[in-house]
Coordinates of C-alpha atoms in Angstrom, one line a residue:
X1 CA 7.3 -2.4 52.7
X2 CA 10.4 -4.5 51.7
X3 CA 11.9 -6.9 54.2
X4 CA 15.2 -8.4 52.9
X5 CA 15.0 -12.1 52.7
X6 CA 11.4 -12.2 53.7
X7 CA 9.6 -10.7 50.7
X8 CA 7.1 -7.9 50.4
X9 CA 4.1 -7.7 52.7
X10 CA 0.9 -6.0 51.4
X11 CA -2.3 -5.4 53.4
X12 CA -4.8 -8.1 52.4
X13 CA -7.6 -5.6 51.9
X14 CA -5.5 -3.8 49.3
X15 CA -5.8 -6.6 46.7
X16 CA -9.6 -6.1 46.2
X17 CA -9.2 -2.4 45.8
X18 CA -6.3 -2.7 43.3
X19 CA -8.1 -5.3 41.2
X20 CA -11.4 -3.4 41.3
X21 CA -9.6 -0.4 40.0
X22 CA -8.0 -2.5 37.2
X23 CA -11.4 -3.9 36.2
X24 CA -13.0 -0.5 36.2
X25 CA -10.2 0.9 33.9
X26 CA -10.7 -2.1 31.6
X27 CA -14.4 -1.4 31.6
X28 CA -13.9 2.2 30.4
X29 CA -11.4 1.0 27.8
X30 CA -13.9 -1.6 26.4
X31 CA -16.7 1.0 26.3
X32 CA -14.6 3.7 24.6
X33 CA -13.0 1.4 22.0
X34 CA -16.2 -0.6 21.1
X35 CA -18.8 2.2 21.3
X36 CA -17.0 5.5 20.8
X37 CA -14.7 4.6 17.9
X38 CA -15.7 3.9 14.3
X39 CA -13.4 1.0 13.8
X40 CA -14.5 -0.6 17.1
X41 CA -18.1 -0.3 16.0
X42 CA -17.5 -1.8 12.6
X43 CA -15.6 -4.8 13.9
X44 CA -18.3 -5.3 16.6
X45 CA -21.0 -5.2 14.0
X46 CA -19.1 -7.7 11.9
X47 CA -18.9 -10.1 14.9
X48 CA -22.6 -9.7 15.5
X49 CA -23.4 -10.5 11.8
X50 CA -21.1 -13.6 12.1
X51 CA -22.8 -14.7 15.3
X52 CA -26.3 -14.4 13.8
X53 CA -25.3 -16.3 10.7
X54 CA -23.7 -19.0 12.8
X55 CA -26.6 -19.3 15.2
X56 CA -29.4 -19.6 12.7
X57 CA -29.3 -23.4 12.6
X58 CA -29.4 -23.7 16.4
X59 CA -31.9 -20.9 17.2
X60 CA -34.2 -23.2 19.3
X61 CA -31.2 -24.3 21.4
X62 CA -30.1 -20.7 21.8
X63 CA -33.6 -19.6 23.0
X64 CA -33.6 -22.5 25.5
X65 CA -30.2 -21.5 26.9
X66 CA -31.2 -17.8 27.3
X67 CA -34.4 -18.9 29.0
X68 CA -32.3 -20.2 31.8
X69 CA -31.4 -16.7 32.9
X70 CA -34.4 -14.9 34.4
X71 CA -35.5 -13.0 37.5
X72 CA -36.6 -16.4 38.9
X73 CA -33.1 -17.9 38.4
X74 CA -31.6 -14.9 40.1
X75 CA -33.9 -15.4 43.1
X76 CA -32.9 -19.0 43.0
X77 CA -29.2 -18.1 43.1
X78 CA -29.9 -15.8 46.1
X79 CA -31.6 -18.7 47.9
X80 CA -28.8 -21.1 47.1
X81 CA -26.2 -18.7 48.4
X82 CA -28.2 -18.0 51.5
X83 CA -28.6 -21.8 52.2
X84 CA -24.9 -22.5 51.8
X85 CA -23.9 -19.6 54.0
X86 CA -26.5 -20.7 56.6
X87 CA -25.2 -24.3 56.5
X88 CA -21.6 -23.0 57.0
X89 CA -22.7 -20.6 59.7
X90 CA -21.0 -17.8 57.7
X91 CA -23.2 -14.7 57.9
X92 CA -20.6 -12.2 56.6
X93 CA -19.8 -14.1 53.4
X94 CA -23.5 -14.9 52.8
X95 CA -24.4 -11.2 53.1
X96 CA -21.5 -10.1 50.9
X97 CA -22.5 -12.7 48.2
X98 CA -26.1 -11.7 48.2
X99 CA -25.2 -8.0 48.2
X100 CA -22.9 -8.7 45.2
X101 CA -25.8 -10.4 43.3
X102 CA -28.1 -7.5 43.9
X103 CA -25.7 -4.6 43.3
X104 CA -24.0 -6.1 40.2
X105 CA -27.4 -6.5 38.4
X106 CA -28.7 -3.1 39.5
X107 CA -25.5 -1.4 38.4
X108 CA -25.5 -3.1 35.1
X109 CA -29.1 -2.0 34.5
X110 CA -28.4 1.5 35.5
X111 CA -25.3 1.8 33.3
X112 CA -27.1 0.4 30.3
X113 CA -30.3 2.4 30.6
X114 CA -29.3 5.7 32.2
X115 CA -25.6 6.3 32.1
X116 CA -23.9 5.1 29.0
X117 CA -24.7 6.4 25.6
X118 CA -24.2 5.0 22.1
X119 CA -23.6 7.9 19.7
X120 CA -24.7 7.9 16.1
X121 CA -21.5 7.7 14.1
X122 CA -23.4 7.5 10.8
X123 CA -22.5 3.8 10.2
X124 CA -24.6 1.1 8.6
X125 CA -25.0 -1.3 11.5
X126 CA -27.1 -4.4 11.9
X127 CA -28.6 -3.2 15.1
X128 CA -30.0 0.2 16.0
X129 CA -27.2 2.7 15.9
X130 CA -28.1 4.6 19.0
X131 CA -29.6 1.8 21.2
X132 CA -27.0 1.1 23.9
X133 CA -26.8 -2.6 24.9
X134 CA -23.7 -2.4 27.1
X135 CA -23.4 -4.1 29.6
X136 CA -25.5 -7.3 29.0
X137 CA -28.0 -8.1 31.7
X138 CA -28.0 -11.8 30.9
X139 CA -24.2 -12.0 31.1
X140 CA -24.2 -10.0 34.4
X141 CA -26.8 -12.3 35.9
X142 CA -25.1 -15.5 35.0
X143 CA -21.6 -14.3 36.0
X144 CA -22.7 -12.7 39.3
X145 CA -24.3 -16.0 40.3
X146 CA -21.0 -17.7 39.7
X147 CA -18.9 -15.3 41.7
X148 CA -21.4 -15.2 44.6
X149 CA -21.1 -19.0 44.8
X150 CA -17.3 -18.7 44.9
X151 CA -17.6 -16.4 48.0
X152 CA -19.7 -18.8 50.1
X153 CA -18.4 -22.2 48.9
X154 CA -15.5 -24.0 50.7
X155 CA -12.1 -23.3 49.2
X156 CA -11.8 -26.9 47.9
X157 CA -14.7 -26.1 45.5
X158 CA -13.3 -22.9 44.1
X159 CA -11.3 -24.1 41.1
X160 CA -14.0 -26.5 39.8
X161 CA -16.8 -23.9 40.4
X162 CA -14.9 -21.2 38.6
X163 CA -14.1 -23.4 35.7
X164 CA -17.7 -24.6 35.3
X165 CA -19.2 -21.2 36.1
X166 CA -16.9 -19.4 33.7
X167 CA -17.9 -21.9 31.0
X168 CA -21.6 -21.3 31.8
X169 CA -21.2 -17.5 31.7
X170 CA -19.4 -17.7 28.4
X171 CA -22.1 -19.9 26.8
X172 CA -24.7 -17.3 27.9
X173 CA -22.7 -14.5 26.5
X174 CA -22.3 -16.2 23.1
X175 CA -26.0 -17.2 23.1
X176 CA -26.9 -13.5 23.4
X177 CA -24.8 -12.9 20.3
X178 CA -26.3 -15.8 18.4
X179 CA -29.7 -14.3 19.2
X180 CA -28.6 -10.9 18.0
X181 CA -29.3 -9.3 21.4
X182 CA -25.8 -8.2 22.4
X183 CA -22.4 -7.4 21.0
X184 CA -19.0 -8.6 22.1
X185 CA -18.2 -5.7 24.3
X186 CA -21.6 -6.0 26.1
X187 CA -20.5 -9.3 27.6
X188 CA -16.9 -8.2 28.3
X189 CA -18.3 -5.1 30.1
X190 CA -20.7 -7.3 32.1
X191 CA -17.9 -9.5 33.4
X192 CA -15.9 -6.5 34.4
X193 CA -18.8 -4.9 36.3
X194 CA -19.3 -8.2 38.2
X195 CA -15.5 -8.2 38.8
X196 CA -15.6 -4.8 40.4
X197 CA -18.7 -5.7 42.5
X198 CA -17.1 -9.0 43.6
X199 CA -14.0 -7.1 44.8
X200 CA -16.1 -4.8 46.9
X201 CA -17.8 -7.9 48.4
X202 CA -14.4 -9.5 49.0
X203 CA -13.1 -6.4 50.7
X204 CA -15.9 -6.8 53.2
X205 CA -15.0 -10.4 53.7
X206 CA -11.4 -9.5 54.2
X207 CA -12.2 -6.9 56.8
X208 CA -15.0 -8.6 58.8
X209 CA -15.3 -12.4 58.1
X210 CA -14.1 -14.9 60.7
X211 CA -11.1 -16.9 59.7
X212 CA -11.7 -20.4 58.3
X213 CA -9.9 -23.0 60.3
X214 CA -9.0 -25.4 57.4
X215 CA -8.0 -23.4 54.3
X216 CA -7.0 -25.5 51.3
X217 CA -4.0 -25.0 49.2
X218 CA -4.2 -22.0 46.9
X219 CA -5.5 -22.5 43.4
X220 CA -2.7 -22.5 40.7
X221 CA -3.5 -19.6 38.4
X222 CA -0.6 -19.8 36.0
X223 CA -2.5 -21.5 33.2
X224 CA -5.6 -19.4 33.8
X225 CA -3.5 -16.3 33.1
X226 CA -1.6 -17.9 30.1
X227 CA -4.9 -18.9 28.4
X228 CA -6.5 -15.6 29.3
X229 CA -3.6 -13.6 27.9
X230 CA -3.3 -15.7 24.8
X231 CA -7.1 -15.4 24.1
X232 CA -7.1 -11.7 24.6
X233 CA -4.0 -11.2 22.5
X234 CA -5.2 -13.3 19.6
X235 CA -8.7 -11.9 19.7
X236 CA -7.5 -8.3 19.7
X237 CA -5.1 -9.1 16.9
X238 CA -7.9 -10.6 14.8
X239 CA -10.1 -7.7 15.5
X240 CA -7.4 -5.2 14.8
X241 CA -6.6 -6.8 11.5
X242 CA -10.2 -6.8 10.4
X243 CA -10.6 -3.2 11.3
X244 CA -8.1 -2.3 8.6
X245 CA -9.4 -4.7 5.9
X246 CA -12.9 -3.4 5.1
X247 CA -13.5 -5.8 2.1
X248 CA -12.7 -8.8 4.3
X249 CA -14.5 -7.5 7.4
X250 CA -17.7 -6.9 5.5
X251 CA -17.8 -10.3 3.9
X252 CA -19.4 -13.5 5.4
X253 CA -16.0 -14.9 6.1
X254 CA -15.0 -11.7 7.7
X255 CA -18.0 -11.8 10.0
X256 CA -17.2 -15.4 11.0
X257 CA -13.6 -14.3 11.8
X258 CA -14.9 -11.3 13.8
X259 CA -17.1 -13.7 15.7
X260 CA -14.1 -15.9 16.4
X261 CA -12.3 -12.8 17.7
X262 CA -15.3 -12.0 19.9
X263 CA -15.3 -15.5 21.4
X264 CA -11.6 -15.3 22.2
X265 CA -12.1 -11.8 23.8
X266 CA -15.0 -13.1 25.9
X267 CA -13.1 -16.2 27.1
X268 CA -10.1 -14.1 27.9
X269 CA -12.1 -11.6 29.9
X270 CA -13.9 -14.3 31.9
X271 CA -10.6 -16.0 32.8
X272 CA -8.9 -12.8 33.7
X273 CA -11.7 -11.7 36.1
X274 CA -11.9 -15.2 37.6
X275 CA -8.2 -15.4 38.1
X276 CA -8.3 -12.2 40.1
X277 CA -11.2 -13.4 42.2
X278 CA -9.5 -16.7 42.9
X279 CA -6.3 -14.9 43.8
X280 CA -8.1 -12.7 46.3
X281 CA -10.1 -15.6 47.7
X282 CA -6.8 -17.5 48.2
X283 CA -5.4 -14.4 50.0
X284 CA -8.4 -14.2 52.3
X285 CA -8.2 -17.9 53.1
X286 CA -4.5 -17.8 53.8
X287 CA -4.8 -14.7 55.9
X288 CA -8.0 -15.6 57.8
X289 CA -9.9 -12.6 56.4
X290 CA -8.8 -10.3 59.2
X291 CA -8.0 -6.6 58.5
X292 CA -4.6 -6.7 60.3
X293 CA -3.3 -9.6 58.3
X294 CA -0.8 -9.3 55.5
X295 CA -0.2 -11.1 52.2
X296 CA 3.3 -12.3 51.6
X297 CA 4.8 -12.2 48.1
X298 CA 8.0 -14.0 47.4
X299 CA 10.7 -11.4 46.7

């Protein structure tokens, strides 16, 4: 509804729904392009070859990084979230965050093992042609822990936690590629799955959580979006270029360029999802998390 001189007012609970839809559409796009198209598969395979070649000298470090993510670490994340929510006397946010952790990881496992297929396109790939690895369980676990923390932590901690957590999730995603476990799209899809589940959790927070009495100033997201957009654009351009240059793509240098493209796409996806989460968190804080509140956008 437009109110002249006073801007546009949108129900606060709409933002999670709109962003969840956007993340879901992006997930489908990532899956179709990277798994169902020949060019997407070839570029993805080149990136995996480049990652394995790059990761050989640091294999012990890669294994140590991947060992951080386990069932035990997930249970630890649940415990940390529960303790923070208990200390802050915030039952709704605590339950929403724990639900997010559980649902995101279950959904990721179900999608990978039972729903999504990887058709045999007759290509010569480094990994099994029909073994679906999308989305990545490691990336899902790491990123869901980050977004769950964002839900229960005080607003003043959001920006720093998102930055550090996004970096952590990116390192885990790249480590799975160094190890030859996952492809570029596997990590991107994981972040989008977590994004959808986080928006569902935040819709619960928006509808039922008690308002916080001392909300901090909203996080400035302009540079998050600029860096995300630039990373996605450059990564997509590199990948698109390699898809049309088979001799370059299939060389060692082409594999390294494809891995660079993969890194940019992963970083861009992490930042885009986190920017949406930080935006909705800011909306919830500003509006008190009540279903009748509205978000004001400058007109």
